[in-house]
PDB file of C-alpha atoms in Angstrom:
ATOM      1  CA  MET A 199      16.677  -0.448 -29.394  1.00 68.00           C
ATOM      2  CA  HIS A 200      13.842   2.215 -29.521  1.00 86.00           C
ATOM      3  CA  LEU A 201      12.538   3.865 -26.481  1.00 89.00           C
ATOM      4  CA  ALA A 202       9.017   1.965 -26.745  1.00 93.00           C
ATOM      5  CA  TYR A 203       9.864  -1.370 -25.344  1.00 94.00           C
ATOM      6  CA  PRO A 204      10.871  -0.586 -22.198  1.00 93.00           C
ATOM      7  CA  ALA A 205       7.916   2.317 -21.555  1.00 94.00           C
ATOM      8  CA  VAL A 206       5.719  -0.681 -22.910  1.00 96.00           C
ATOM      9  CA  LEU A 207       6.785  -2.586 -20.310  1.00 96.00           C
ATOM     10  CA  SER A 208       7.284  -0.600 -17.267  1.00 96.00           C
ATOM     11  CA  ALA A 209       3.844   0.518 -18.208  1.00 96.00           C
ATOM     12  CA  LEU A 210       2.396  -2.907 -17.809  1.00 97.00           C
ATOM     13  CA  LEU A 211       4.738  -3.483 -14.652  1.00 96.00           C
ATOM     14  CA  PHE A 212       3.168  -0.527 -13.062  1.00 97.00           C
ATOM     15  CA  CYS A 213      -0.300  -1.136 -14.046  1.00 97.00           C
ATOM     16  CA  THR A 214       0.272  -4.898 -12.572  1.00 96.00           C
ATOM     17  CA  GLY A 215       1.181  -3.426  -8.949  1.00 96.00           C
ATOM     18  CA  VAL A 216      -1.954  -0.824  -8.906  1.00 96.00           C
ATOM     19  CA  TYR A 217      -4.036  -3.551  -9.906  1.00 97.00           C
ATOM     20  CA  GLY A 218      -1.930  -5.754  -6.731  1.00 94.00           C
ATOM     21  CA  VAL A 219      -2.528  -2.958  -4.569  1.00 94.00           C
ATOM     22  CA  LEU A 220      -6.345  -2.138  -5.364  1.00 94.00           C
ATOM     23  CA  ALA A 221      -7.357  -5.324  -5.250  1.00 92.00           C
ATOM     24  CA  ARG A 222      -5.464  -7.558  -2.743  1.00 86.00           C
ATOM     25  CA  ARG A 223      -6.101  -7.938   1.162  1.00 84.00           C
ATOM     26  CA  ASN A 224      -2.485  -9.468   2.115  1.00 86.00           C
ATOM     27  CA  ALA A 225      -0.335  -6.539   3.193  1.00 87.00           C
ATOM     28  CA  ILE A 226       2.573  -8.873   2.056  1.00 88.00           C
ATOM     29  CA  LEU A 227       1.422  -9.028  -1.211  1.00 90.00           C
ATOM     30  CA  VAL A 228       0.073  -5.240  -1.131  1.00 90.00           C
ATOM     31  CA  LEU A 229       4.059  -4.371  -0.370  1.00 90.00           C
ATOM     32  CA  MET A 230       5.288  -6.298  -3.411  1.00 92.00           C
ATOM     33  CA  SER A 231       2.947  -4.682  -5.365  1.00 94.00           C
ATOM     34  CA  VAL A 232       4.498  -1.645  -4.188  1.00 93.00           C
ATOM     35  CA  GLU A 233       7.609  -2.783  -5.288  1.00 93.00           C
ATOM     36  CA  LEU A 234       6.041  -4.210  -8.517  1.00 94.00           C
ATOM     37  CA  MET A 235       5.142   0.000  -9.382  1.00 95.00           C
ATOM     38  CA  LEU A 236       8.624   1.247  -7.865  1.00 94.00           C
ATOM     39  CA  ASN A 237      10.941  -1.016 -10.546  1.00 94.00           C
ATOM     40  CA  ALA A 238       8.613   0.101 -13.273  1.00 95.00           C
ATOM     41  CA  VAL A 239       9.604   3.832 -12.296  1.00 94.00           C
ATOM     42  CA  ASN A 240      12.939   2.602 -12.289  1.00 94.00           C
ATOM     43  CA  LEU A 241      12.997   0.870 -15.600  1.00 94.00           C
ATOM     44  CA  ASN A 242      11.369   4.032 -16.818  1.00 93.00           C
ATOM     45  CA  LEU A 243      14.229   5.906 -15.360  1.00 91.00           C
ATOM     46  CA  VAL A 244      16.817   3.994 -16.561  1.00 91.00           C
ATOM     47  CA  ALA A 245      15.585   3.968 -20.145  1.00 91.00           C
ATOM     48  CA  PHE A 246      15.067   7.354 -20.505  1.00 89.00           C
ATOM     49  CA  ASP A 247      18.836   8.207 -19.146  1.00 87.00           C
ATOM     50  CA  VAL A 248      19.939   5.914 -21.702  1.00 86.00           C
ATOM     51  CA  TRP A 249      17.714   7.452 -24.576  1.00 86.00           C
ATOM     52  CA  LEU A 250      18.780  10.899 -23.521  1.00 82.00           C
ATOM     53  CA  SER A 251      22.892   9.950 -23.026  1.00 79.00           C
ATOM     54  CA  ARG A 252      22.480   9.221 -26.708  1.00 73.00           C
ATOM     55  CA  ALA A 253      21.642  12.969 -27.876  1.00 70.00           C
ATOM     56  CA  ALA A 254      24.505  14.135 -25.564  1.00 71.00           C
ATOM     57  CA  GLU A 255      27.522  13.891 -25.875  1.00 68.00           C
ATOM     58  CA  GLU A 256      28.308  14.588 -22.163  1.00 68.00           C
ATOM     59  CA  THR A 257      25.821  13.492 -19.714  1.00 69.00           C
ATOM     60  CA  LEU A 258      25.993  12.920 -15.727  1.00 76.00           C
ATOM     61  CA  HIS A 259      23.864   9.517 -15.623  1.00 81.00           C
ATOM     62  CA  SER A 260      21.249  11.447 -13.633  1.00 83.00           C
ATOM     63  CA  GLY A 261      18.388   8.471 -14.263  1.00 85.00           C
ATOM     64  CA  GLN A 262      20.548   5.933 -12.761  1.00 87.00           C
ATOM     65  CA  ALA A 263      21.403   8.188  -9.969  1.00 88.00           C
ATOM     66  CA  LEU A 264      18.170   8.386  -9.089  1.00 90.00           C
ATOM     67  CA  THR A 265      17.434   4.447  -9.907  1.00 92.00           C
ATOM     68  CA  LEU A 266      19.739   3.799  -7.098  1.00 91.00           C
ATOM     69  CA  PHE A 267      17.731   6.661  -4.365  1.00 92.00           C
ATOM     70  CA  THR A 268      14.998   4.749  -5.340  1.00 91.00           C
ATOM     71  CA  ILE A 269      16.207   0.923  -4.747  1.00 92.00           C
ATOM     72  CA  ALA A 270      17.454   2.494  -1.302  1.00 93.00           C
ATOM     73  CA  ILE A 271      14.095   3.965  -0.487  1.00 91.00           C
ATOM     74  CA  ALA A 272      12.130   0.630  -1.309  1.00 91.00           C
ATOM     75  CA  ALA A 273      15.109  -1.278   0.578  1.00 92.00           C
ATOM     76  CA  ALA A 274      13.957   0.521   3.733  1.00 93.00           C
ATOM     77  CA  GLU A 275      10.495   0.530   3.043  1.00 90.00           C
ATOM     78  CA  ILE A 276       9.994  -3.005   2.831  1.00 91.00           C
ATOM     79  CA  GLY A 277      12.029  -3.208   5.858  1.00 92.00           C
ATOM     80  CA  ILE A 278       9.943  -1.482   7.869  1.00 94.00           C
ATOM     81  CA  GLY A 279       6.780  -2.546   5.988  1.00 91.00           C
ATOM     82  CA  LEU A 280       7.630  -6.367   6.901  1.00 91.00           C
ATOM     83  CA  ALA A 281       8.860  -5.487  10.371  1.00 93.00           C
ATOM     84  CA  ILE A 282       5.296  -3.437  10.697  1.00 90.00           C
ATOM     85  CA  VAL A 283       3.004  -6.500   9.219  1.00 88.00           C
ATOM     86  CA  LEU A 284       4.767  -8.961  10.953  1.00 90.00           C
ATOM     87  CA  ALA A 285       4.498  -7.134  15.027  1.00 90.00           C
ATOM     88  CA  VAL A 286       0.580  -6.514  13.552  1.00 86.00           C
ATOM     89  CA  HIS A 287      -0.191 -10.411  12.571  1.00 87.00           C
ATOM     90  CA  ARG A 288       1.385 -10.987  16.147  1.00 89.00           C
ATOM     91  CA  ASN A 289      -1.183  -9.026  17.733  1.00 87.00           C
ATOM     92  CA  ARG A 290      -3.885  -9.799  15.661  1.00 83.00           C
ATOM     93  CA  GLY A 291      -3.422 -13.339  14.132  1.00 84.00           C
ATOM     94  CA  THR A 292      -4.136 -12.123  10.737  1.00 82.00           C
ATOM     95  CA  SER A 293      -2.573 -10.229   8.062  1.00 80.00           C
ATOM     96  CA  ASP A 294      -6.038  -8.898   6.394  1.00 82.00           C
ATOM     97  CA  ILE A 295      -6.095  -5.445   5.327  1.00 81.00           C
ATOM     98  CA  ASP A 296      -9.819  -5.392   5.948  1.00 80.00           C
ATOM     99  CA  LYS A 297     -10.117  -6.982   9.224  1.00 77.00           C
ATOM    100  CA  LEU A 298      -7.027  -4.401  10.243  1.00 72.00           C
ATOM    101  CA  ARG A 299      -8.947  -1.440   9.589  1.00 69.00           C
ATOM    102  CA  ASP A 300     -11.292  -1.791  13.108  1.00 65.00           C
ATOM    103  CA  THR A 301      -7.492  -0.763  14.111  1.00 60.00           C
ATOM    104  CA  ALA A 302      -8.039   2.144  13.168  1.00 62.00           C
ATOM    105  CA  GLU A 303     -12.133   3.240  13.751  1.00 59.00           C
ATOM    106  CA  GLY A 304     -13.953   3.726  16.518  1.00 57.00           C
ATOM    107  CA  HIS A 305     -16.376   1.452  18.033  1.00 54.00           C
ATOM    108  CA  GLY A 306     -19.412   4.234  18.988  1.00 49.00           C
ATOM    109  CA  PRO A 307     -21.294   5.757  16.395  1.00 50.00           C
ATOM    110  CA  ASP A 308     -18.972   8.791  16.264  1.00 51.00           C
ATOM    111  CA  GLY A 309     -15.764   7.290  17.222  1.00 50.00           C
ATOM    112  CA  LEU A 310     -16.430   7.320  20.989  1.00 51.00           C
ATOM    113  CA  ASP A 311     -15.303   4.600  22.611  1.00 52.00           C
ATOM    114  CA  GLY A 312     -14.696   4.357  26.247  1.00 52.00           C
ATOM    115  CA  PRO A 313     -17.081   6.193  29.354  1.00 54.00           C
ATOM    116  CA  ASP A 314     -18.541   9.167  27.015  1.00 55.00           C
ATOM    117  CA  ASP A 315     -20.013   6.281  24.538  1.00 53.00           C
ATOM    118  CA  PRO A 316     -23.941   6.279  25.452  1.00 56.00           C
ATOM    119  CA  ASP A 317     -24.638   3.535  23.546  1.00 56.00           C
ATOM    120  CA  ASP A 318     -22.093   1.331  25.456  1.00 54.00           C
ATOM    121  CA  PRO A 319     -24.799  -1.142  27.825  1.00 57.00           C
ATOM    122  CA  GLY A 320     -21.748  -1.396  30.199  1.00 56.00           C
ATOM    123  CA  ASP A 321     -21.196   2.327  30.581  1.00 53.00           C
ATOM    124  CA  PRO A 322     -23.362   3.509  33.857  1.00 56.00           C
ATOM    125  CA  GLY A 323     -24.194   7.309  31.957  1.00 53.00           C
ATOM    126  CA  GLY A 324     -25.169   4.915  28.992  1.00 49.00           C
ATOM    127  CA  PRO A 325     -28.321   3.655  27.790  1.00 51.00           C
ATOM    128  CA  ASP A 326     -29.002  -0.545  29.112  1.00 48.00           C
ATOM    129  CA  THR A 327     -31.173  -1.327  26.198  1.00 50.00           C
ATOM    130  CA  ASP A 328     -30.871  -4.829  24.564  1.00 49.00           C
ATOM    131  CA  THR A 329     -31.191  -3.876  21.244  1.00 49.00           C
ATOM    132  CA  PRO A 330     -30.069  -6.134  18.268  1.00 51.00           C
ATOM    133  CA  ALA A 331     -27.017  -4.643  16.117  1.00 49.00           C
ATOM    134  CA  THR A 332     -27.244  -1.012  14.564  1.00 53.00           C
ATOM    135  CA  GLY A 333     -25.442   1.703  13.412  1.00 56.00           C
ATOM    136  CA  THR A 334     -21.414   0.555  12.945  1.00 63.00           C
ATOM    137  CA  ALA A 335     -22.251  -3.119  14.022  1.00 59.00           C
ATOM    138  CA  ALA A 336     -23.951  -3.615  11.234  1.00 56.00           C
ATOM    139  CA  GLU A 337     -22.133  -1.477   8.644  1.00 61.00           C
ATOM    140  CA  LYS A 338     -19.159  -3.695   9.872  1.00 57.00           C
ATOM    141  CA  ALA A 339     -20.730  -6.876   9.247  1.00 58.00           C
ATOM    142  CA  GLU A 340     -21.958  -5.697   5.762  1.00 60.00           C
ATOM    143  CA  ALA A 341     -18.384  -4.518   5.027  1.00 58.00           C
ATOM    144  CA  THR A 342     -16.885  -7.860   5.849  1.00 61.00           C
ATOM    145  CA  ALA A 343     -19.118  -9.667   3.851  1.00 56.00           C
TER     146      ALA A 343
END
């Protein structure tokens, strides 16, 4: 068997995983795409290990050993990742990554949220103006559209 066949298959799997990470909005599908990329790396490791073992008489099969470590890390990553996704889904009601982005960003113009926010109408220190949505609120509405 030629080395080109598993290498091409691995490249296709990896490109599919990259597309899934960049294009998907569901967190579970993003995790599955990361798994595709890890499996592409595993396929490359095993293919090159088999290819190099034919050239040398005594080999350590380090590609296969690295594949076992990668599988163990991938299993732990999926377990922790799914636990986080389920916890976020219980709290927020969605696993859409675009809607979850609001949890990491502040709500004020400089990321201020609380008594120091000058644009907060409920804040006694800030201006009490009834203006339409400006700044970050308009940008968030445009980003989600």
